[in-house]
PDB file of C-alpha atoms in Angstrom:
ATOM      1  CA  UNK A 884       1.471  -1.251  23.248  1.00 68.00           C
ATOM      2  CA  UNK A 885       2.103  -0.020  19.999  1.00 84.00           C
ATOM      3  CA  UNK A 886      -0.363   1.215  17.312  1.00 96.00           C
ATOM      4  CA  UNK A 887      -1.178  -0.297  14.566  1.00 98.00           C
ATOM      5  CA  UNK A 888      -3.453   1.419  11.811  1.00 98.00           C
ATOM      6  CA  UNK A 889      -4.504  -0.465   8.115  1.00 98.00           C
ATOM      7  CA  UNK A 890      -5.564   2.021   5.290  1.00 98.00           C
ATOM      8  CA  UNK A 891      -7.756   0.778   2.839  1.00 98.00           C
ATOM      9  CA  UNK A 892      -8.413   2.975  -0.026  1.00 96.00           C
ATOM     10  CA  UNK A 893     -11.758   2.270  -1.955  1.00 95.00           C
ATOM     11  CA  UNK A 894     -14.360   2.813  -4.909  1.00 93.00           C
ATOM     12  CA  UNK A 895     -17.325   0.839  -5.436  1.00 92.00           C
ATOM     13  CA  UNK A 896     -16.077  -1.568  -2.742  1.00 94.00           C
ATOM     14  CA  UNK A 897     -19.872  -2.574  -1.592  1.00 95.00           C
ATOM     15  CA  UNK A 898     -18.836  -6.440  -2.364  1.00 94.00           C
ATOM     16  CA  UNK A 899     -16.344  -6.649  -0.403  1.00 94.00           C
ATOM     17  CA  UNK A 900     -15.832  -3.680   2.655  1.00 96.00           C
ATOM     18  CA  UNK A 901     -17.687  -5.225   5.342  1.00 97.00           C
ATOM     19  CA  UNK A 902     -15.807  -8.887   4.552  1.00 97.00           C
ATOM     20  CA  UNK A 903     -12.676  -7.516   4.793  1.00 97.00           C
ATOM     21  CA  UNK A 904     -13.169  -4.959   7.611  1.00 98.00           C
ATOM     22  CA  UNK A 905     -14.609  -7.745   9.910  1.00 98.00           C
ATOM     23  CA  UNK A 906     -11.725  -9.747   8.595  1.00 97.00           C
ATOM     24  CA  UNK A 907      -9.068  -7.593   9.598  1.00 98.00           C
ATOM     25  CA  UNK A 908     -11.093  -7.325  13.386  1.00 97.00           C
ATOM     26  CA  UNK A 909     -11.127 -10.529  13.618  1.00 97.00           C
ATOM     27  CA  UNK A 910      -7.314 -11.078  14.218  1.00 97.00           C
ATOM     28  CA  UNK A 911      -5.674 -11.823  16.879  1.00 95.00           C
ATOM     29  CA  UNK A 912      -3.266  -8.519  16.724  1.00 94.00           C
ATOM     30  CA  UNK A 913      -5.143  -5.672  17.575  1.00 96.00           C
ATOM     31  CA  UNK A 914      -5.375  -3.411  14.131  1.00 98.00           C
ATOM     32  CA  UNK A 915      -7.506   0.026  13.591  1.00 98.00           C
ATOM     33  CA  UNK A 916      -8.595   0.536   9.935  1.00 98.00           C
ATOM     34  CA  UNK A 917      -8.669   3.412   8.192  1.00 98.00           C
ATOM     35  CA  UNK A 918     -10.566   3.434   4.409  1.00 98.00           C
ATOM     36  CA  UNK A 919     -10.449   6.249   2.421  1.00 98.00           C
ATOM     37  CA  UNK A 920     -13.331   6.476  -0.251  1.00 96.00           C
ATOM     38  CA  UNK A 921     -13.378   8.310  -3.237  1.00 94.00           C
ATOM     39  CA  UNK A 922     -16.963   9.208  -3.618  1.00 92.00           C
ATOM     40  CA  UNK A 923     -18.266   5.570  -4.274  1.00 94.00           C
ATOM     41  CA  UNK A 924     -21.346   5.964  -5.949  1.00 94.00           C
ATOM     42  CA  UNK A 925     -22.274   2.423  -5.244  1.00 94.00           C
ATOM     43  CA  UNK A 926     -22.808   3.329  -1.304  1.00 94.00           C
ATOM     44  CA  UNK A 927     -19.272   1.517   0.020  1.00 96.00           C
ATOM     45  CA  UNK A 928     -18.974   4.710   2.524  1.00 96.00           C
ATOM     46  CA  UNK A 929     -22.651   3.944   3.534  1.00 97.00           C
ATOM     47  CA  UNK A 930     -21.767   0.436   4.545  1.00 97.00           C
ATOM     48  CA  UNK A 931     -18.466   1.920   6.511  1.00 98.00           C
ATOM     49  CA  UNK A 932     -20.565   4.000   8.636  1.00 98.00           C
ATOM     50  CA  UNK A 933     -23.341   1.450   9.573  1.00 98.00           C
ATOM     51  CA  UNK A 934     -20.272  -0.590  10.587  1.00 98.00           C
ATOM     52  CA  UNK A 935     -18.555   2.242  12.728  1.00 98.00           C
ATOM     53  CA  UNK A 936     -21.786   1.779  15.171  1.00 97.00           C
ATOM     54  CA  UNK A 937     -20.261  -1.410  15.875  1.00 97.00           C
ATOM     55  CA  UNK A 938     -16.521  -0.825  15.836  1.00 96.00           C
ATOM     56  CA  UNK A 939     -16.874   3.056  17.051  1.00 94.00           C
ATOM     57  CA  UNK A 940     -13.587   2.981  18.754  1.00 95.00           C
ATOM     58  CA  UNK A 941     -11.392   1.239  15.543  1.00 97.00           C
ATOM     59  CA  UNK A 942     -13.141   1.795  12.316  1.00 98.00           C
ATOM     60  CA  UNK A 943     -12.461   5.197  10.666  1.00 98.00           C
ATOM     61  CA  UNK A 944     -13.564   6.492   7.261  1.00 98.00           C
ATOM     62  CA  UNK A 945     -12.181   9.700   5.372  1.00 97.00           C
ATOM     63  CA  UNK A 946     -14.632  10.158   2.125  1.00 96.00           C
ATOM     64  CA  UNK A 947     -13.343  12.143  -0.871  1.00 95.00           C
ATOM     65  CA  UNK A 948     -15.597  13.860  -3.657  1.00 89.00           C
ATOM     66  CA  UNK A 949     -14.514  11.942  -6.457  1.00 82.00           C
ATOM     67  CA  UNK A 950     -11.826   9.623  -7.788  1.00 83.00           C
ATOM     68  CA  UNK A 951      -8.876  11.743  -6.886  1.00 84.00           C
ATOM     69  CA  UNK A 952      -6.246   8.638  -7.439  1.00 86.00           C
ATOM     70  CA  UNK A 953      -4.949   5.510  -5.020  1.00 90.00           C
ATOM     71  CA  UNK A 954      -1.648   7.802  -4.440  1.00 93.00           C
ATOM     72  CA  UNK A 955      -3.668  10.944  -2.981  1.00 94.00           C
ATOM     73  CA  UNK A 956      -5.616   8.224  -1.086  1.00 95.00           C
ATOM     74  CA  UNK A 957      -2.788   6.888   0.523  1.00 97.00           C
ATOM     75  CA  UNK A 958      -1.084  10.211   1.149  1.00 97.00           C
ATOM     76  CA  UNK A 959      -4.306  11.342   2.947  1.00 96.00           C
ATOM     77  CA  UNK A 960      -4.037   8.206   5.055  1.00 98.00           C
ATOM     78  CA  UNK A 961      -0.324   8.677   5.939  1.00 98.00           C
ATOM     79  CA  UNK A 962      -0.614  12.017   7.398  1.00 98.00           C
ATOM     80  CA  UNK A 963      -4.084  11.024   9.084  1.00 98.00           C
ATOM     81  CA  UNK A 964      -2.543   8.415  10.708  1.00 98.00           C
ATOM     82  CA  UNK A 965       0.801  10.278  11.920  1.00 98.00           C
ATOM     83  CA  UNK A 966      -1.081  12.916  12.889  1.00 98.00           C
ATOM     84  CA  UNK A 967      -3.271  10.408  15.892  1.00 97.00           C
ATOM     85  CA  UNK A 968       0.333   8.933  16.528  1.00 97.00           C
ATOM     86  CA  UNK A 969       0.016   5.055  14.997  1.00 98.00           C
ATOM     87  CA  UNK A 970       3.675   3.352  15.184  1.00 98.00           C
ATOM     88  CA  UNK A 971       3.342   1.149  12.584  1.00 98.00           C
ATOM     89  CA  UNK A 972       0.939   2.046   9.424  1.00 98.00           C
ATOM     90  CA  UNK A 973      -0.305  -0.381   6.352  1.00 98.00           C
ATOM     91  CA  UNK A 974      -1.235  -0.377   2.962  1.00 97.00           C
ATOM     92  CA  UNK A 975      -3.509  -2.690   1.983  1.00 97.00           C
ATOM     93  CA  UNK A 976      -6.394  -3.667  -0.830  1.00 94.00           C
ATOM     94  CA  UNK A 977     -10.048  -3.927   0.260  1.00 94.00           C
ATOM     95  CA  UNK A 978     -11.135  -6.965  -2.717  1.00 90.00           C
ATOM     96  CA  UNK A 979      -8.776  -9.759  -0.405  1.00 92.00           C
ATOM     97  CA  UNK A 980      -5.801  -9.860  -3.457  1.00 90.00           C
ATOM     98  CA  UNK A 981      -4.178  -8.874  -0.091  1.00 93.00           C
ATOM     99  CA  UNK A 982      -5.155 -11.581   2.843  1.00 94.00           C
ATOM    100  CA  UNK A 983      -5.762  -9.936   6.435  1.00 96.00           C
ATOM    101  CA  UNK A 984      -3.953 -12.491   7.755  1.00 96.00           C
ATOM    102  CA  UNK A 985      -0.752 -11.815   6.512  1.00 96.00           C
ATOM    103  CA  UNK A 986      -1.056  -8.538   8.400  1.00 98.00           C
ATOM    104  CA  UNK A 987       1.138  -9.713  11.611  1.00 97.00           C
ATOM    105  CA  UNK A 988       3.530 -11.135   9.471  1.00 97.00           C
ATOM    106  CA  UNK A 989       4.283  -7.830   7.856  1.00 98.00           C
ATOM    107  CA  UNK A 990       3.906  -6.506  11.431  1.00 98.00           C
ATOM    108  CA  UNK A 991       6.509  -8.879  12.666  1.00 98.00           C
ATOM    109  CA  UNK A 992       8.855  -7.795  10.345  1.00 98.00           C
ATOM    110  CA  UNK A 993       9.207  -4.532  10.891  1.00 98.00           C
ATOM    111  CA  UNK A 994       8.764  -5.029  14.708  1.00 97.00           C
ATOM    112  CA  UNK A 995      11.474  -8.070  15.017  1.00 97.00           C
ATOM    113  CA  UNK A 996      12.912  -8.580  12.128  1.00 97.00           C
ATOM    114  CA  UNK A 997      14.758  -5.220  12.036  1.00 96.00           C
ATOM    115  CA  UNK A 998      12.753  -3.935   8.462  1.00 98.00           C
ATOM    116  CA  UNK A 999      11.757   0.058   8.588  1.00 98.00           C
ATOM    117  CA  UNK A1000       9.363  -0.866   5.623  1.00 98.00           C
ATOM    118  CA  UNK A1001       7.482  -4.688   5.477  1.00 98.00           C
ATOM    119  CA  UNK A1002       6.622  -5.432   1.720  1.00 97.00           C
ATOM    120  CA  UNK A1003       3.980  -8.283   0.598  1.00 95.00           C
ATOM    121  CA  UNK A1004       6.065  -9.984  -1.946  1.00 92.00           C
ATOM    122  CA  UNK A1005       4.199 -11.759  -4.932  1.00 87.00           C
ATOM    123  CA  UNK A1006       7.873 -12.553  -6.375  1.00 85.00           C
ATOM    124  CA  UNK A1007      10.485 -13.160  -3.957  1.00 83.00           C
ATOM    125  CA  UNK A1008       9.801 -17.253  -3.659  1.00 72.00           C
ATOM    126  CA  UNK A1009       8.545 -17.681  -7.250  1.00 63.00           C
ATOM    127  CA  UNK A1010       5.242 -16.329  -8.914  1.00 67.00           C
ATOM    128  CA  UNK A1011       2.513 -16.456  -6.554  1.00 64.00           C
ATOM    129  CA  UNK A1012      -0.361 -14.854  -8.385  1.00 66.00           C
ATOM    130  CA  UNK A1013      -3.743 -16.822  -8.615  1.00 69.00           C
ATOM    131  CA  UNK A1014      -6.141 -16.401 -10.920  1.00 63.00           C
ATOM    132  CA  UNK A1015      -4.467 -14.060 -12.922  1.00 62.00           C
ATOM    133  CA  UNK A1016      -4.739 -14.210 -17.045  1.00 67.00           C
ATOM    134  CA  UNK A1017      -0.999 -14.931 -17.754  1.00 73.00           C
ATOM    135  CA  UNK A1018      -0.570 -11.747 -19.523  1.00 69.00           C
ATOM    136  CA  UNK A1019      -1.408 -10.047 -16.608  1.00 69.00           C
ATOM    137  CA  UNK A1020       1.334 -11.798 -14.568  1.00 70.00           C
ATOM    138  CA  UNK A1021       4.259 -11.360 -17.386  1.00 77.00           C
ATOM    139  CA  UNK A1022       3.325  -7.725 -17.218  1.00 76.00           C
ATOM    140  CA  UNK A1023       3.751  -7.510 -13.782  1.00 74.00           C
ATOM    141  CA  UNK A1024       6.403  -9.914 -13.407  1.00 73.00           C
ATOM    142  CA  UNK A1025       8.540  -7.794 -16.678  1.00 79.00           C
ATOM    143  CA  UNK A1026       7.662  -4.709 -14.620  1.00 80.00           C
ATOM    144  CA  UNK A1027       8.895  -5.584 -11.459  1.00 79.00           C
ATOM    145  CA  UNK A1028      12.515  -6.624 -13.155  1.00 82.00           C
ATOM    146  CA  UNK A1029      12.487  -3.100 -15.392  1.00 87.00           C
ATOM    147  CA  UNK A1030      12.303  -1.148 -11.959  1.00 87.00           C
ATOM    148  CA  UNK A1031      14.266  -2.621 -10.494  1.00 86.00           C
ATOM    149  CA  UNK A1032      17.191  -2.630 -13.052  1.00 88.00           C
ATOM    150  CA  UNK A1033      16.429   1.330 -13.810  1.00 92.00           C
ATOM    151  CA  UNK A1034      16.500   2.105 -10.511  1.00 92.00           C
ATOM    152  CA  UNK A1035      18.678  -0.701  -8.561  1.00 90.00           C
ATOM    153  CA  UNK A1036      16.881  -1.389  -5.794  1.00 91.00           C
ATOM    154  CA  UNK A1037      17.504  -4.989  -4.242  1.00 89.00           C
ATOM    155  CA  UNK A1038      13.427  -5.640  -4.305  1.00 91.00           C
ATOM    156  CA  UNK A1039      11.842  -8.404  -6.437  1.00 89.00           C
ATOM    157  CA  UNK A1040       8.243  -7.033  -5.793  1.00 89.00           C
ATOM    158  CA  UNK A1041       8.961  -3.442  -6.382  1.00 89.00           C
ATOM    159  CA  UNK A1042       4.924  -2.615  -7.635  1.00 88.00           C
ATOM    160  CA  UNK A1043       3.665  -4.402  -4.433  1.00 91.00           C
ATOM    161  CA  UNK A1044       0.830  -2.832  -2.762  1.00 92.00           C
ATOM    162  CA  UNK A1045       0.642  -4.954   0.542  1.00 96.00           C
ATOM    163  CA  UNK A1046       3.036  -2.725   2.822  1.00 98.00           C
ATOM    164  CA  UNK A1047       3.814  -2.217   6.633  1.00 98.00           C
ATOM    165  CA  UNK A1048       6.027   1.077   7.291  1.00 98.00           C
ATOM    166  CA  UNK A1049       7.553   2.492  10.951  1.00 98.00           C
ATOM    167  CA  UNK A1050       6.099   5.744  10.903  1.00 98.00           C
ATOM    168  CA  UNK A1051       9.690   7.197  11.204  1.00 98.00           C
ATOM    169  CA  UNK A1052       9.703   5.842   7.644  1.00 98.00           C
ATOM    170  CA  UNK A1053       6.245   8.079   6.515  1.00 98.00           C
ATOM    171  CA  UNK A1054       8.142  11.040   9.339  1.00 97.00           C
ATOM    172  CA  UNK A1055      11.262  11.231   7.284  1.00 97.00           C
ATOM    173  CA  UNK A1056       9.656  10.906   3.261  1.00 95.00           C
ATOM    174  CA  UNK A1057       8.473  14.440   2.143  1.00 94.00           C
ATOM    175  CA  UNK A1058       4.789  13.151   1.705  1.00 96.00           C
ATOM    176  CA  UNK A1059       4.350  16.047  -0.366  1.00 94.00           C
ATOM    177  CA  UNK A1060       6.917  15.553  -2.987  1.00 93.00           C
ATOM    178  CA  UNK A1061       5.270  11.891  -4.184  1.00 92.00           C
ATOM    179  CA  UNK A1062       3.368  12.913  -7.204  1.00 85.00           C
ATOM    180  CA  UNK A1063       2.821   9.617  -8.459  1.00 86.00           C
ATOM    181  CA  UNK A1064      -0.987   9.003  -8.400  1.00 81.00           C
ATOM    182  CA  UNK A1065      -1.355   5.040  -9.799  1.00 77.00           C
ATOM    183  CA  UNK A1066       0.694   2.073 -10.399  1.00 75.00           C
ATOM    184  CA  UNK A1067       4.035   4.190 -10.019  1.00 87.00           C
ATOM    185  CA  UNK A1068       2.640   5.424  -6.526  1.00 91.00           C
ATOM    186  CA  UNK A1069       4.367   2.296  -4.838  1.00 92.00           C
ATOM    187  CA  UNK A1070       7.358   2.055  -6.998  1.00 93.00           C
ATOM    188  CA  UNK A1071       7.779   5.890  -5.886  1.00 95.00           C
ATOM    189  CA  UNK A1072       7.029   5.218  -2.310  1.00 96.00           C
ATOM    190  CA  UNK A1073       9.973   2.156  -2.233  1.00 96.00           C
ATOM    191  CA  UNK A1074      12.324   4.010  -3.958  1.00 95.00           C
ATOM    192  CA  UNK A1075      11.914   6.909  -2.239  1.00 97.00           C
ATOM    193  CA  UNK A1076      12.468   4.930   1.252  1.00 97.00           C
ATOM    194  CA  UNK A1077      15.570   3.471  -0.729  1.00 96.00           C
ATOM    195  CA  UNK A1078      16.887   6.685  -0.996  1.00 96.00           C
ATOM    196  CA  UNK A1079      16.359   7.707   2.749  1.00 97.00           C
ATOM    197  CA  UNK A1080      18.219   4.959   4.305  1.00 96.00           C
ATOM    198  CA  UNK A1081      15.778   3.219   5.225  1.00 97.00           C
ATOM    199  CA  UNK A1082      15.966  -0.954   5.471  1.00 97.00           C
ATOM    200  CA  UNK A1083      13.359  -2.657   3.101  1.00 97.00           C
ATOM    201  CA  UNK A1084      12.428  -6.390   3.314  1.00 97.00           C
ATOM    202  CA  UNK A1085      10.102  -8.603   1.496  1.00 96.00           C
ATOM    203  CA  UNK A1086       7.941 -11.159   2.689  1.00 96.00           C
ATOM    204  CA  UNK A1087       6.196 -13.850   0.684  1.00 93.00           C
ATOM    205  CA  UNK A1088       2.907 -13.566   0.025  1.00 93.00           C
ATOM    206  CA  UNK A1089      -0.031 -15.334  -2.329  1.00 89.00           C
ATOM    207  CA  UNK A1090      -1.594 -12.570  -4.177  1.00 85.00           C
ATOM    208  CA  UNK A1091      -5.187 -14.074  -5.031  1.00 83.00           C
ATOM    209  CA  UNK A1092      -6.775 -11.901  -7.964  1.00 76.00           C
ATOM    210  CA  UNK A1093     -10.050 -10.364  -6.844  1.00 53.00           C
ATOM    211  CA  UNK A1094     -13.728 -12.326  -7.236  1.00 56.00           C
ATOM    212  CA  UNK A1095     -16.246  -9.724  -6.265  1.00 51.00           C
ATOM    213  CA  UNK A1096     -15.817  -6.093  -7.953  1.00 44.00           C
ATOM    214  CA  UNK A1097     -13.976  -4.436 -10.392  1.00 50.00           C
ATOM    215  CA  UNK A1098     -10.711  -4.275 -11.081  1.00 50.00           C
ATOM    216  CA  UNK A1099      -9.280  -0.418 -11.167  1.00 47.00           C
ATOM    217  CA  UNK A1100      -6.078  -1.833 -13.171  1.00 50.00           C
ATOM    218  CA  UNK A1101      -5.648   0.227 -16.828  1.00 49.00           C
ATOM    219  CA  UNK A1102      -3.246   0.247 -19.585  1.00 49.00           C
ATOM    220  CA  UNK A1103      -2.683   3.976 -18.525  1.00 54.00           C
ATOM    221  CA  UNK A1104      -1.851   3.441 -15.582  1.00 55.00           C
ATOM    222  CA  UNK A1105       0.889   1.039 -16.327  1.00 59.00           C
ATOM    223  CA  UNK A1106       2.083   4.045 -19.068  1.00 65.00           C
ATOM    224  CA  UNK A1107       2.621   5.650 -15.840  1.00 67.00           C
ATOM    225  CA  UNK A1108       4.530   3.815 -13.887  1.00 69.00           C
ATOM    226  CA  UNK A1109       6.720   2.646 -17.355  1.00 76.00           C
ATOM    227  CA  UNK A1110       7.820   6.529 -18.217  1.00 81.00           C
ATOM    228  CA  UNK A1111       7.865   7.477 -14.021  1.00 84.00           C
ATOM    229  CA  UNK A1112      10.796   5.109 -13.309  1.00 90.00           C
ATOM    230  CA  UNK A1113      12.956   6.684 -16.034  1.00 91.00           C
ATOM    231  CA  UNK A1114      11.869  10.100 -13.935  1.00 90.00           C
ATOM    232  CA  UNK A1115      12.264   8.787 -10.637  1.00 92.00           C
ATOM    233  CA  UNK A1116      16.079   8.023 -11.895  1.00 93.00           C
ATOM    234  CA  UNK A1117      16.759  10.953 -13.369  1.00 93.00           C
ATOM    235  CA  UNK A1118      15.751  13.572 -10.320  1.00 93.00           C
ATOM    236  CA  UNK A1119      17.275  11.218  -8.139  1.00 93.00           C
ATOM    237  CA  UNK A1120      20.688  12.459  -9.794  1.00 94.00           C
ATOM    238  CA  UNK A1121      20.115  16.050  -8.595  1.00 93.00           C
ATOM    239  CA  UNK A1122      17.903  15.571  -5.012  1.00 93.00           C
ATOM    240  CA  UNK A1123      19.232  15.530  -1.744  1.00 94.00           C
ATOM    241  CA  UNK A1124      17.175  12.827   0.211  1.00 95.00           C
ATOM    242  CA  UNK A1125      16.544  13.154   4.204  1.00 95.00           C
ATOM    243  CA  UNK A1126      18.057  10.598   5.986  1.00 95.00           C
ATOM    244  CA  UNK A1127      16.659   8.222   8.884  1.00 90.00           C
ATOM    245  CA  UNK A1128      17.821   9.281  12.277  1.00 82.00           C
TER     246      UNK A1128
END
């Protein structure tokens, strides 16, 4: 049977971790999770650990000292989870923007539906962002259609989050050449995947904005992501990608 692993980065999570942990467990697919904390001084890592007593064979936690980025996060998670051999390895949020249950879906797409990378689209059937301040979703929205004009990839959703990749897809992407730490992390990540070959397809998701926590979302952030596409484009000009086998 093949292996399916869920990272979920976190800081200051305490609202939310055991919800969505219990959530994810309580599928019918058969996920492990993996969260990665950055040194939550609110005691999220605290709450993982109680919870590994009762999920000792499923839950796993990595902690971090300090708030080292979502991009570092993930990259810790990728090679953590290649390294124990998962086939099929997600990105996901722990505040429930991202529902659990749209897990196998993203699973099924890359299993059946012939995708090397699953992505949660907010944008490929419309806008559907909830409780969102409409600012907020022109940013996004604006965003989404810069990247992908600078950098031509065929993606509506190109800052998505929500993601299901083969590993051959995390195998084949020099983990250590992403250097984007925030909001251009993902665009990176796609592109990047672009570049190698590899076959990307959305699927339509509701993104519900978060109602316990804090947001982690700044202006700088978005700066980021803005001047890292024009980057992205340029290097791409002069790198040699590895391709999928």
């Amino acid at each position: 049977m093949d292996s399916k692993l869920v990272i979920i980065p976190t800081y200051n999570e305490k609202e939310n971790i055991e919800n969505i942990i219990r959530a994810v467990f309580g599928l019918d697919t058969d996920f492990h999770v993996l969260i990665i904390d950055d040194g939550s001084p609110d005691g999220t890592a605290n709450i993982v650990k109680r919870l590994q007593t009762e999920f000792s064979e499923s839950l796993f936690l990595i902690e971090r000292s300090g708030k080292l980025g979502l991009g570092t996060a993930y990259i810790a998670g990728f090679k953590w989870g290649l390294q124990h051999e998962y086939d099929y390895i997600f990105e996901m949020d722990a505040d429930f923007s991202h529902n659990p249950a749209d897990l196998p879906r993203l699973l099924n797409a890359c299993a059946n539906e012939g995708a090397d990378v699953a992505i949660g689209s907010r944008y490929i059937s419309g806008v559907n962002v909830v409780n969102w301040p409409v600012g907020r979703v022109l940013m996004s929205y604006c965003a989404s259609k810069y990247v992908r004009f600078i950098l031509g990839m065929k993606i509506a959703d190109t800052t998505a989050g929500f993601k299901c990749y083969r590993s051959k897809v995390l195998e084949t992407i020099e983990l250590d050449k992403i250097r984007f730490k925030g909001y251009a992390f993902q665009i990176e990540m796609k592109f990047t995947a672009y570049k190698c070959g590899f076959i990307l397809k959305e699927v339509p998701i509701i993104f519900i904005n978060r109602e316990l926590g804090v947001s982690k979302m700044s202006g700088g952030i978005f700066g980021e992501a803005f001047l890292g596409v024009i980057k992205l484009k340029v290097e791409s000009w002069f790198r040699k990608y590895p391709q999928k086998s």
